Amino acid sequence: MVCRETEGFMSLAICPGSFDPITRGHIDIIRRAALLFDRVIVVMMINPSKDPAFSAEERMDFIRRTTAGIPNIEVDYYVGLLADYAAKCKATAIVKGLRVMSDFEYEFQMALMNRSLNPGTETIFLPASIDYMFLSSSAVREVGRYGGDIAPLVPDEILDEVKQRLCVKKGL
Ligand code: PNS
């Protein structure tokens, strides 16, 4: 039997997303993945047919700054299929957070598609922490655009920039 330890195996997880912008919920999943795997790559997937609120450069900068304190985290971006990226870096697992049951159908389909494209990488779901069950990047954008309090939703390091970029004039 081949023992992964004796082969010098290092487990590698990837945490993919659009991160438009990164939220406290993402950070929670990334931190927990970092406890489970030797290395974690947070990969921002670029979809050229989407029009994100934050540029790719801004989103990468936000990810880098908010994950800087986690030792086994690397940050990357990719244009293309997640399954191809996972195969390219020989990832052990794709880690996704699951918030509510409505996430499940979409995420389950994606997991099956990714597995059929790349059987070498498993998808693992981590249940969202209770504080972040309702949290999404789109909720951050919506609340922020109308001047609502996004401090509980967005990491401290990027809060002011996210607020400034999203906030529209009150009364509009
Ligand atoms: O943060 P999001 O928007 O929920 O992340 C979704 C993401 C980027 C992980 C997903 O859309 C994705 O993996 N996109 C890359 C293209 C791909 O591989 N699609 C799956 C095959 S249909």
GROMACS .gro file of N, CA and C and ligand atoms in nm:
model
  538
    1MET      N    1   0.084  -0.120   0.000
    1MET     CA    2   0.000   0.000   0.000
    1MET      C    3   0.088   0.126   0.000
    2VAL      N    4   0.050   0.224  -0.082
    2VAL     CA    5   0.126   0.349  -0.084
    2VAL      C    6   0.072   0.440   0.026
    3CYS      N    7   0.163   0.481   0.114
    3CYS     CA    8   0.121   0.571   0.222
    3CYS      C    9   0.154   0.713   0.182
    4ARG      N   10   0.055   0.800   0.186
    4ARG     CA   11   0.076   0.937   0.139
    4ARG      C   12   0.185   1.008   0.220
    5GLU      N   13   0.191   0.978   0.353
    5GLU     CA   14   0.290   1.044   0.438
    5GLU      C   15   0.433   1.011   0.393
    6THR      N   16   0.456   0.881   0.364
    6THR     CA   17   0.592   0.841   0.329
    6THR      C   18   0.629   0.889   0.188
    7GLU      N   19   0.531   0.925   0.108
    7GLU     CA   20   0.558   0.978  -0.026
    7GLU      C   21   0.582   1.129  -0.023
    8GLY      N   22   0.581   1.188   0.096
    8GLY     CA   23   0.599   1.333   0.107
    8GLY      C   24   0.478   1.410   0.057
    9PHE      N   25   0.361   1.351   0.070
    9PHE     CA   26   0.236   1.412   0.020
    9PHE      C   27   0.202   1.539   0.098
   10MET      N   28   0.168   1.643   0.026
   10MET     CA   29   0.119   1.767   0.089
   10MET      C   30  -0.021   1.791   0.037
   11SER      N   31  -0.118   1.799   0.127
   11SER     CA   32  -0.255   1.821   0.080
   11SER      C   33  -0.272   1.967   0.039
   12LEU      N   34  -0.342   1.984  -0.071
   12LEU     CA   35  -0.362   2.120  -0.125
   12LEU      C   36  -0.510   2.139  -0.156
   13ALA      N   37  -0.567   2.243  -0.097
   13ALA     CA   38  -0.706   2.277  -0.126
   13ALA      C   39  -0.711   2.407  -0.203
   14ILE      N   40  -0.814   2.420  -0.289
   14ILE     CA   41  -0.837   2.550  -0.349
   14ILE      C   42  -0.972   2.602  -0.306
   15CYS      N   43  -0.975   2.730  -0.274
   15CYS     CA   44  -1.100   2.798  -0.236
   15CYS      C   45  -1.132   2.896  -0.348
   16PRO      N   46  -1.223   2.858  -0.438
   16PRO     CA   47  -1.250   2.944  -0.552
   16PRO      C   48  -1.366   3.040  -0.527
   17GLY      N   49  -1.373   3.145  -0.604
   17GLY     CA   50  -1.487   3.236  -0.595
   17GLY      C   51  -1.467   3.356  -0.684
   18SER      N   52  -1.572   3.439  -0.689
   18SER     CA   53  -1.561   3.565  -0.763
   18SER      C   54  -1.506   3.674  -0.670
   19PHE      N   55  -1.537   3.662  -0.541
   19PHE     CA   56  -1.486   3.754  -0.439
   19PHE      C   57  -1.512   3.900  -0.477
   20ASP      N   58  -1.638   3.931  -0.503
   20ASP     CA   59  -1.676   4.065  -0.553
   20ASP      C   60  -1.766   4.137  -0.454
   21PRO      N   61  -1.718   4.174  -0.335
   21PRO     CA   62  -1.583   4.159  -0.280
   21PRO      C   63  -1.577   4.041  -0.184
   22ILE      N   64  -1.455   4.012  -0.135
   22ILE     CA   65  -1.438   3.909  -0.031
   22ILE      C   66  -1.515   3.954   0.095
   23THR      N   67  -1.579   3.858   0.163
   23THR     CA   68  -1.659   3.890   0.282
   23THR      C   69  -1.603   3.817   0.406
   24ARG      N   70  -1.659   3.849   0.518
   24ARG     CA   71  -1.620   3.777   0.641
   24ARG      C   72  -1.655   3.629   0.630
   25GLY      N   73  -1.760   3.599   0.556
   25GLY     CA   74  -1.799   3.459   0.536
   25GLY      C   75  -1.694   3.383   0.457
   26HIS      N   76  -1.639   3.446   0.352
   26HIS     CA   77  -1.530   3.382   0.276
   26HIS      C   78  -1.410   3.357   0.367
   27ILE      N   79  -1.375   3.459   0.446
   27ILE     CA   80  -1.256   3.448   0.533
   27ILE      C   81  -1.274   3.331   0.631
   28ASP      N   82  -1.396   3.317   0.681
   28ASP     CA   83  -1.424   3.208   0.775
   28ASP      C   84  -1.398   3.071   0.709
   29ILE      N   85  -1.447   3.055   0.586
   29ILE     CA   86  -1.427   2.927   0.515
   29ILE      C   87  -1.278   2.907   0.484
   30ILE      N   88  -1.210   3.013   0.441
   30ILE     CA   89  -1.067   3.004   0.406
   30ILE      C   90  -0.984   2.965   0.530
   31ARG      N   91  -1.014   3.030   0.643
   31ARG     CA   92  -0.942   2.997   0.768
   31ARG      C   93  -0.961   2.852   0.806
   32ARG      N   94  -1.085   2.805   0.795
   32ARG     CA   95  -1.114   2.667   0.834
   32ARG      C   96  -1.049   2.569   0.737
   33ALA      N   97  -1.046   2.603   0.609
   33ALA     CA   98  -0.977   2.517   0.510
   33ALA      C   99  -0.828   2.512   0.543
   34ALA      N  100  -0.774   2.625   0.587
   34ALA     CA  101  -0.630   2.632   0.617
   34ALA      C  102  -0.592   2.545   0.737
   35LEU      N  103  -0.691   2.514   0.822
   35LEU     CA  104  -0.665   2.424   0.935
   35LEU      C  105  -0.669   2.278   0.891
   36LEU      N  106  -0.737   2.251   0.780
   36LEU     CA  107  -0.758   2.113   0.735
   36LEU      C  108  -0.653   2.066   0.633
   37PHE      N  109  -0.593   2.163   0.560
   37PHE     CA  110  -0.502   2.127   0.450
   37PHE      C  111  -0.366   2.191   0.473
   38ASP      N  112  -0.261   2.127   0.415
   38ASP     CA  113  -0.126   2.182   0.431
   38ASP      C  114  -0.115   2.318   0.360
   39ARG      N  115  -0.169   2.323   0.238
   39ARG     CA  116  -0.165   2.448   0.160
   39ARG      C  117  -0.306   2.479   0.112
   40VAL      N  118  -0.337   2.608   0.104
   40VAL     CA  119  -0.465   2.650   0.048
   40VAL      C  120  -0.439   2.762  -0.052
   41ILE      N  121  -0.493   2.745  -0.173
   41ILE     CA  122  -0.485   2.854  -0.271
   41ILE      C  123  -0.624   2.915  -0.283
   42VAL      N  124  -0.631   3.044  -0.254
   42VAL     CA  125  -0.756   3.118  -0.277
   42VAL      C  126  -0.748   3.167  -0.421
   43VAL      N  127  -0.837   3.115  -0.506
   43VAL     CA  128  -0.827   3.150  -0.648
   43VAL      C  129  -0.950   3.229  -0.691
   44MET      N  130  -0.920   3.350  -0.742
   44MET     CA  131  -1.028   3.433  -0.794
   44MET      C  132  -1.052   3.393  -0.939
   45MET      N  133  -1.172   3.341  -0.966
   45MET     CA  134  -1.206   3.298  -1.101
   45MET      C  135  -1.258   3.420  -1.178
   46ILE      N  136  -1.198   3.446  -1.293
   46ILE     CA  137  -1.240   3.562  -1.374
   46ILE      C  138  -1.332   3.512  -1.484
   47ASN      N  139  -1.452   3.568  -1.485
   47ASN     CA  140  -1.550   3.534  -1.589
   47ASN      C  141  -1.563   3.655  -1.682
   48PRO      N  142  -1.504   3.647  -1.803
   48PRO     CA  143  -1.500   3.764  -1.892
   48PRO      C  144  -1.640   3.813  -1.932
   49SER      N  145  -1.743   3.729  -1.917
   49SER     CA  146  -1.877   3.776  -1.956
   49SER      C  147  -1.952   3.841  -1.839
   50LYS      N  148  -1.889   3.849  -1.723
   50LYS     CA  149  -1.952   3.915  -1.607
   50LYS      C  150  -1.897   4.056  -1.591
   51ASP      N  151  -1.977   4.143  -1.531
   51ASP     CA  152  -1.934   4.281  -1.509
   51ASP      C  153  -1.927   4.304  -1.357
   52PRO      N  154  -1.814   4.273  -1.295
   52PRO     CA  155  -1.809   4.281  -1.148
   52PRO      C  156  -1.809   4.425  -1.099
   53ALA      N  157  -1.848   4.443  -0.973
   53ALA     CA  158  -1.848   4.577  -0.913
   53ALA      C  159  -1.706   4.624  -0.886
   54PHE      N  160  -1.617   4.530  -0.855
   54PHE     CA  161  -1.477   4.563  -0.824
   54PHE      C  162  -1.388   4.501  -0.932
   55SER      N  163  -1.284   4.575  -0.971
   55SER     CA  164  -1.196   4.525  -1.077
   55SER      C  165  -1.120   4.402  -1.026
   56ALA      N  166  -1.063   4.328  -1.120
   56ALA     CA  167  -0.985   4.209  -1.082
   56ALA      C  168  -0.870   4.249  -0.991
   57GLU      N  169  -0.807   4.363  -1.021
   57GLU     CA  170  -0.693   4.410  -0.939
   57GLU      C  171  -0.738   4.441  -0.797
   58GLU      N  172  -0.852   4.511  -0.786
   58GLU     CA  173  -0.904   4.545  -0.652
   58GLU      C  174  -0.938   4.418  -0.574
   59ARG      N  175  -1.004   4.324  -0.641
   59ARG     CA  176  -1.046   4.202  -0.571
   59ARG      C  177  -0.926   4.121  -0.525
   60MET      N  178  -0.822   4.114  -0.610
   60MET     CA  179  -0.699   4.041  -0.571
   60MET      C  180  -0.633   4.110  -0.453
   61ASP      N  181  -0.628   4.243  -0.458
   61ASP     CA  182  -0.567   4.319  -0.349
   61ASP      C  183  -0.643   4.295  -0.218
   62PHE      N  184  -0.775   4.295  -0.226
   62PHE     CA  185  -0.859   4.271  -0.107
   62PHE      C  186  -0.832   4.130  -0.052
   63ILE      N  187  -0.822   4.032  -0.142
   63ILE     CA  188  -0.800   3.893  -0.095
   63ILE      C  189  -0.663   3.884  -0.027
   64ARG      N  190  -0.562   3.943  -0.094
   64ARG     CA  191  -0.425   3.936  -0.038
   64ARG      C  192  -0.419   3.996   0.102
   65ARG      N  193  -0.480   4.117   0.115
   65ARG     CA  194  -0.470   4.187   0.244
   65ARG      C  195  -0.548   4.118   0.355
   66THR      N  196  -0.660   4.061   0.322
   66THR     CA  197  -0.744   4.001   0.427
   66THR      C  198  -0.701   3.859   0.464
   67THR      N  199  -0.614   3.799   0.382
   67THR     CA  200  -0.568   3.663   0.414
   67THR      C  201  -0.420   3.663   0.456
   68ALA      N  202  -0.361   3.784   0.464
   68ALA     CA  203  -0.216   3.794   0.487
   68ALA      C  204  -0.173   3.727   0.618
   69GLY      N  205  -0.261   3.723   0.717
   69GLY     CA  206  -0.224   3.667   0.847
   69GLY      C  207  -0.234   3.515   0.855
   70ILE      N  208  -0.277   3.451   0.748
   70ILE     CA  209  -0.294   3.305   0.753
   70ILE      C  210  -0.173   3.242   0.682
   71PRO      N  211  -0.090   3.165   0.755
   71PRO     CA  212   0.041   3.129   0.701
   71PRO      C  213   0.040   3.040   0.577
   72ASN      N  214  -0.054   2.949   0.566
   72ASN     CA  215  -0.047   2.853   0.454
   72ASN      C  216  -0.139   2.889   0.337
   73ILE      N  217  -0.164   3.020   0.321
   73ILE     CA  218  -0.252   3.067   0.214
   73ILE      C  219  -0.171   3.128   0.100
   74GLU      N  220  -0.209   3.091  -0.022
   74GLU     CA  221  -0.155   3.158  -0.140
   74GLU      C  222  -0.275   3.216  -0.216
   75VAL      N  223  -0.249   3.316  -0.298
   75VAL     CA  224  -0.358   3.382  -0.371
   75VAL      C  225  -0.326   3.379  -0.520
   76ASP      N  226  -0.428   3.350  -0.601
   76ASP     CA  227  -0.405   3.339  -0.745
   76ASP      C  228  -0.534   3.378  -0.817
   77TYR      N  229  -0.526   3.389  -0.949
   77TYR     CA  230  -0.647   3.409  -1.028
   77TYR      C  231  -0.640   3.319  -1.149
   78TYR      N  232  -0.756   3.297  -1.212
   78TYR     CA  233  -0.758   3.207  -1.327
   78TYR      C  234  -0.876   3.243  -1.417
   79VAL      N  235  -0.852   3.236  -1.545
   79VAL     CA  236  -0.959   3.252  -1.643
   79VAL      C  237  -0.979   3.116  -1.707
   80GLY      N  238  -1.094   3.055  -1.686
   80GLY     CA  239  -1.118   2.922  -1.745
   80GLY      C  240  -1.195   2.835  -1.649
   81LEU      N  241  -1.185   2.705  -1.671
   81LEU     CA  242  -1.260   2.611  -1.588
   81LEU      C  243  -1.188   2.584  -1.456
   82LEU      N  244  -1.266   2.581  -1.350
   82LEU     CA  245  -1.210   2.550  -1.219
   82LEU      C  246  -1.146   2.411  -1.218
   83ALA      N  247  -1.210   2.316  -1.287
   83ALA     CA  248  -1.158   2.178  -1.292
   83ALA      C  249  -1.018   2.176  -1.355
   84ASP      N  250  -0.996   2.260  -1.456
   84ASP     CA  251  -0.865   2.266  -1.521
   84ASP      C  252  -0.760   2.327  -1.427
   85TYR      N  253  -0.803   2.431  -1.355
   85TYR     CA  254  -0.710   2.493  -1.260
   85TYR      C  255  -0.672   2.392  -1.152
   86ALA      N  256  -0.773   2.319  -1.102
   86ALA     CA  257  -0.749   2.220  -0.996
   86ALA      C  258  -0.654   2.111  -1.047
   87ALA      N  259  -0.671   2.070  -1.172
   87ALA     CA  260  -0.583   1.966  -1.229
   87ALA      C  261  -0.441   2.020  -1.246
   88LYS      N  262  -0.433   2.146  -1.294
   88LYS     CA  263  -0.302   2.209  -1.317
   88LYS      C  264  -0.220   2.213  -1.188
   89CYS      N  265  -0.284   2.245  -1.075
   89CYS     CA  266  -0.206   2.254  -0.952
   89CYS      C  267  -0.217   2.128  -0.866
   90LYS      N  268  -0.276   2.022  -0.924
   90LYS     CA  269  -0.288   1.892  -0.856
   90LYS      C  270  -0.354   1.907  -0.718
   91ALA      N  271  -0.465   1.980  -0.715
   91ALA     CA  272  -0.534   2.004  -0.587
   91ALA      C  273  -0.598   1.876  -0.536
   92THR      N  274  -0.588   1.857  -0.406
   92THR     CA  275  -0.657   1.746  -0.340
   92THR      C  276  -0.806   1.773  -0.339
   93ALA      N  277  -0.842   1.898  -0.310
   93ALA     CA  278  -0.984   1.930  -0.290
   93ALA      C  279  -1.016   2.074  -0.330
   94ILE      N  280  -1.141   2.089  -0.372
   94ILE     CA  281  -1.201   2.221  -0.389
   94ILE      C  282  -1.287   2.241  -0.265
   95VAL      N  283  -1.266   2.349  -0.192
   95VAL     CA  284  -1.346   2.372  -0.070
   95VAL      C  285  -1.446   2.484  -0.096
   96LYS      N  286  -1.573   2.453  -0.071
   96LYS     CA  287  -1.679   2.553  -0.087
   96LYS      C  288  -1.759   2.563   0.043
   97GLY      N  289  -1.806   2.683   0.072
   97GLY     CA  290  -1.894   2.701   0.187
   97GLY      C  291  -2.039   2.680   0.144
   98LEU      N  292  -2.117   2.619   0.232
   98LEU     CA  293  -2.260   2.603   0.205
   98LEU      C  294  -2.337   2.680   0.311
   99ARG      N  295  -2.423   2.770   0.266
   99ARG     CA  296  -2.498   2.850   0.363
   99ARG      C  297  -2.636   2.790   0.385
  100VAL      N  298  -2.720   2.801   0.290
  100VAL     CA  299  -2.859   2.755   0.306
  100VAL      C  300  -2.885   2.643   0.207
  101MET      N  301  -2.996   2.574   0.225
  101MET     CA  302  -3.026   2.460   0.137
  101MET      C  303  -3.031   2.502  -0.009
  102SER      N  304  -3.072   2.627  -0.035
  102SER     CA  305  -3.081   2.671  -0.175
  102SER      C  306  -2.943   2.675  -0.242
  103ASP      N  307  -2.836   2.687  -0.165
  103ASP     CA  308  -2.700   2.678  -0.223
  103ASP      C  309  -2.674   2.537  -0.275
  104PHE      N  310  -2.738   2.441  -0.209
  104PHE     CA  311  -2.696   2.302  -0.227
  104PHE      C  312  -2.713   2.252  -0.370
  105GLU      N  313  -2.828   2.283  -0.431
  105GLU     CA  314  -2.857   2.228  -0.564
  105GLU      C  315  -2.752   2.274  -0.665
  106TYR      N  316  -2.726   2.404  -0.664
  106TYR     CA  317  -2.627   2.461  -0.757
  106TYR      C  318  -2.488   2.404  -0.728
  107GLU      N  319  -2.451   2.405  -0.600
  107GLU     CA  320  -2.316   2.360  -0.564
  107GLU      C  321  -2.297   2.211  -0.592
  108PHE      N  322  -2.403   2.134  -0.573
  108PHE     CA  323  -2.395   1.990  -0.598
  108PHE      C  324  -2.373   1.964  -0.747
  109GLN      N  325  -2.447   2.039  -0.831
  109GLN     CA  326  -2.429   2.026  -0.977
  109GLN      C  327  -2.287   2.061  -1.018
  110MET      N  328  -2.238   2.171  -0.959
  110MET     CA  329  -2.100   2.216  -0.992
  110MET      C  330  -1.999   2.110  -0.949
  111ALA      N  331  -2.021   2.053  -0.830
  111ALA     CA  332  -1.928   1.952  -0.779
  111ALA      C  333  -1.925   1.830  -0.872
  112LEU      N  334  -2.043   1.789  -0.919
  112LEU     CA  335  -2.049   1.672  -1.009
  112LEU      C  336  -1.983   1.704  -1.143
  113MET      N  337  -2.010   1.824  -1.195
  113MET     CA  338  -1.948   1.864  -1.322
  113MET      C  339  -1.796   1.869  -1.307
  114ASN      N  340  -1.750   1.931  -1.200
  114ASN     CA  341  -1.604   1.943  -1.178
  114ASN      C  342  -1.539   1.806  -1.162
  115ARG      N  343  -1.612   1.715  -1.098
  115ARG     CA  344  -1.556   1.581  -1.077
  115ARG      C  345  -1.551   1.502  -1.207
  116SER      N  346  -1.651   1.526  -1.294
  116SER     CA  347  -1.648   1.453  -1.422
  116SER      C  348  -1.537   1.510  -1.512
  117LEU      N  349  -1.509   1.639  -1.498
  117LEU     CA  350  -1.402   1.699  -1.577
  117LEU      C  351  -1.264   1.664  -1.522
  118ASN      N  352  -1.258   1.651  -1.389
  118ASN     CA  353  -1.129   1.624  -1.322
  118ASN      C  354  -1.152   1.531  -1.204
  119PRO      N  355  -1.149   1.398  -1.228
  119PRO     CA  356  -1.177   1.304  -1.119
  119PRO      C  357  -1.071   1.304  -1.009
  120GLY      N  358  -0.961   1.372  -1.031
  120GLY     CA  359  -0.853   1.374  -0.932
  120GLY      C  360  -0.875   1.470  -0.818
  121THR      N  361  -0.976   1.554  -0.827
  121THR     CA  362  -1.000   1.653  -0.721
  121THR      C  363  -1.143   1.638  -0.668
  122GLU      N  364  -1.154   1.623  -0.537
  122GLU     CA  365  -1.287   1.613  -0.473
  122GLU      C  366  -1.335   1.752  -0.432
  123THR      N  367  -1.467   1.770  -0.431
  123THR     CA  368  -1.523   1.892  -0.372
  123THR      C  369  -1.565   1.862  -0.229
  124ILE      N  370  -1.527   1.951  -0.138
  124ILE     CA  371  -1.566   1.936   0.003
  124ILE      C  372  -1.645   2.060   0.044
  125PHE      N  373  -1.760   2.036   0.107
  125PHE     CA  374  -1.843   2.147   0.152
  125PHE      C  375  -1.825   2.169   0.302
  126LEU      N  376  -1.803   2.292   0.340
  126LEU     CA  377  -1.800   2.328   0.483
  126LEU      C  378  -1.926   2.407   0.512
  127PRO      N  379  -1.998   2.369   0.619
  127PRO     CA  380  -2.117   2.448   0.651
  127PRO      C  381  -2.076   2.587   0.697
  128ALA      N  382  -2.146   2.688   0.647
  128ALA     CA  383  -2.116   2.826   0.689
  128ALA      C  384  -2.136   2.838   0.839
  129SER      N  385  -2.053   2.921   0.902
  129SER     CA  386  -2.074   2.949   1.044
  129SER      C  387  -2.206   3.025   1.058
  130ILE      N  388  -2.268   3.006   1.172
  130ILE     CA  389  -2.405   3.058   1.190
  130ILE      C  390  -2.413   3.210   1.166
  131ASP      N  391  -2.308   3.283   1.206
  131ASP     CA  392  -2.309   3.428   1.189
  131ASP      C  393  -2.310   3.470   1.042
  132TYR      N  394  -2.270   3.381   0.954
  132TYR     CA  395  -2.254   3.419   0.813
  132TYR      C  396  -2.351   3.345   0.721
  133MET      N  397  -2.452   3.284   0.778
  133MET     CA  398  -2.547   3.205   0.698
  133MET      C  399  -2.617   3.290   0.591
  134PHE      N  400  -2.635   3.417   0.621
  134PHE     CA  401  -2.713   3.507   0.533
  134PHE      C  402  -2.623   3.591   0.443
  135LEU      N  403  -2.492   3.573   0.457
  135LEU     CA  404  -2.398   3.668   0.398
  135LEU      C  405  -2.353   3.626   0.258
  136SER      N  406  -2.355   3.722   0.165
  136SER     CA  407  -2.304   3.697   0.030
  136SER      C  408  -2.243   3.827  -0.022
  137SER      N  409  -2.159   3.816  -0.124
  137SER     CA  410  -2.101   3.937  -0.184
  137SER      C  411  -2.212   4.025  -0.242
  138SER      N  412  -2.315   3.962  -0.299
  138SER     CA  413  -2.422   4.044  -0.359
  138SER      C  414  -2.498   4.120  -0.250
  139ALA      N  415  -2.514   4.060  -0.131
  139ALA     CA  416  -2.579   4.132  -0.021
  139ALA      C  417  -2.492   4.250   0.023
  140VAL      N  418  -2.360   4.229   0.027
  140VAL     CA  419  -2.268   4.338   0.063
  140VAL      C  420  -2.284   4.453  -0.037
  141ARG      N  421  -2.288   4.419  -0.165
  141ARG     CA  422  -2.299   4.524  -0.267
  141ARG      C  423  -2.430   4.600  -0.253
  142GLU      N  424  -2.537   4.527  -0.230
  142GLU     CA  425  -2.670   4.590  -0.219
  142GLU      C  426  -2.679   4.680  -0.095
  143VAL      N  427  -2.638   4.625   0.020
  143VAL     CA  428  -2.647   4.703   0.145
  143VAL      C  429  -2.554   4.825   0.135
  144GLY      N  430  -2.433   4.802   0.084
  144GLY     CA  431  -2.334   4.910   0.074
  144GLY      C  432  -2.377   5.021  -0.020
  145ARG      N  433  -2.441   4.986  -0.129
  145ARG     CA  434  -2.482   5.086  -0.229
  145ARG      C  435  -2.583   5.184  -0.172
  146TYR      N  436  -2.661   5.138  -0.076
  146TYR     CA  437  -2.763   5.227  -0.018
  146TYR      C  438  -2.722   5.277   0.120
  147GLY      N  439  -2.593   5.269   0.150
  147GLY     CA  440  -2.541   5.330   0.272
  147GLY      C  441  -2.570   5.251   0.399
  148GLY      N  442  -2.612   5.125   0.387
  148GLY     CA  443  -2.635   5.042   0.507
  148GLY      C  444  -2.502   5.003   0.570
  149ASP      N  445  -2.510   4.952   0.692
  149ASP     CA  446  -2.388   4.919   0.767
  149ASP      C  447  -2.332   4.784   0.720
  150ILE      N  448  -2.217   4.790   0.653
  150ILE     CA  449  -2.157   4.664   0.605
  150ILE      C  450  -2.040   4.619   0.694
  151ALA      N  451  -2.018   4.692   0.805
  151ALA     CA  452  -1.905   4.656   0.893
  151ALA      C  453  -1.912   4.511   0.943
  152PRO      N  454  -2.030   4.458   0.974
  152PRO     CA  455  -2.033   4.317   1.021
  152PRO      C  456  -2.012   4.217   0.908
  153LEU      N  457  -2.011   4.265   0.784
  153LEU     CA  458  -2.009   4.174   0.668
  153LEU      C  459  -1.872   4.166   0.600
  154VAL      N  460  -1.795   4.275   0.613
  154VAL     CA  461  -1.671   4.290   0.535
  154VAL      C  462  -1.552   4.296   0.631
  155PRO      N  463  -1.439   4.231   0.596
  155PRO     CA  464  -1.323   4.237   0.687
  155PRO      C  465  -1.277   4.382   0.710
  156ASP      N  466  -1.229   4.407   0.833
  156ASP     CA  467  -1.189   4.543   0.873
  156ASP      C  468  -1.089   4.605   0.776
  157GLU      N  469  -0.993   4.525   0.728
  157GLU     CA  470  -0.883   4.577   0.647
  157GLU      C  471  -0.930   4.648   0.520
  158ILE      N  472  -1.048   4.611   0.470
  158ILE     CA  473  -1.091   4.666   0.341
  158ILE      C  474  -1.223   4.744   0.352
  159LEU      N  475  -1.271   4.755   0.476
  159LEU     CA  476  -1.405   4.811   0.497
  159LEU      C  477  -1.421   4.951   0.435
  160ASP      N  478  -1.327   5.042   0.465
  160ASP     CA  479  -1.343   5.180   0.418
  160ASP      C  480  -1.346   5.187   0.266
  161GLU      N  481  -1.255   5.111   0.201
  161GLU     CA  482  -1.250   5.115   0.054
  161GLU      C  483  -1.378   5.059  -0.008
  162VAL      N  484  -1.426   4.949   0.050
  162VAL     CA  485  -1.548   4.888  -0.005
  162VAL      C  486  -1.665   4.985   0.012
  163LYS      N  487  -1.673   5.046   0.131
  163LYS     CA  488  -1.781   5.142   0.159
  163LYS      C  489  -1.779   5.256   0.058
  164GLN      N  490  -1.661   5.316   0.042
  164GLN     CA  491  -1.648   5.432  -0.047
  164GLN      C  492  -1.686   5.399  -0.190
  165ARG      N  493  -1.645   5.283  -0.235
  165ARG     CA  494  -1.670   5.245  -0.375
  165ARG      C  495  -1.818   5.213  -0.398
  166LEU      N  496  -1.885   5.165  -0.293
  166LEU     CA  497  -2.024   5.121  -0.314
  166LEU      C  498  -2.128   5.228  -0.285
  167CYS      N  499  -2.092   5.317  -0.195
  167CYS     CA  500  -2.193   5.408  -0.142
  167CYS      C  501  -2.242   5.507  -0.249
  168VAL      N  502  -2.374   5.511  -0.270
  168VAL     CA  503  -2.431   5.611  -0.361
  168VAL      C  504  -2.489   5.722  -0.275
  169LYS      N  505  -2.514   5.836  -0.339
  169LYS     CA  506  -2.568   5.948  -0.263
  169LYS      C  507  -2.701   5.910  -0.200
  170LYS      N  508  -2.715   5.942  -0.070
  170LYS     CA  509  -2.842   5.912  -0.004
  170LYS      C  510  -2.952   6.001  -0.065
  171GLY      N  511  -3.070   5.949  -0.071
  171GLY     CA  512  -3.180   6.028  -0.127
  171GLY      C  513  -3.204   6.002  -0.274
  172LEU      N  514  -3.114   5.926  -0.336
  172LEU     CA  515  -3.134   5.896  -0.480
  172LEU      C  516  -3.243   5.792  -0.498
  173PNS     O1  517  -1.822   3.334  -0.569
  173PNS     P1  518  -1.903   3.265  -0.673
  173PNS     O2  519  -1.946   3.361  -0.781
  173PNS     O3  520  -2.018   3.186  -0.615
  173PNS     O4  521  -1.805   3.155  -0.738
  173PNS     C1  522  -1.847   3.074  -0.843
  173PNS     C2  523  -1.724   3.014  -0.913
  173PNS     C3  524  -1.632   3.125  -0.963
  173PNS     C4  525  -1.650   2.926  -0.816
  173PNS     C5  526  -1.778   2.930  -1.031
  173PNS     O5  527  -1.860   3.009  -1.111
  173PNS     C6  528  -1.667   2.871  -1.115
  173PNS     O6  529  -1.606   2.774  -1.075
  173PNS     N1  530  -1.639   2.932  -1.232
  173PNS     C7  531  -1.537   2.887  -1.323
  173PNS     C8  532  -1.597   2.825  -1.451
  173PNS     C9  533  -1.630   2.680  -1.423
  173PNS     O7  534  -1.545   2.599  -1.398
  173PNS     N2  535  -1.761   2.648  -1.426
  173PNS    C10  536  -1.807   2.514  -1.389
  173PNS    C11  537  -1.837   2.427  -1.506
  173PNS     S1  538  -2.001   2.453  -1.560
   0.00000   0.00000   0.00000
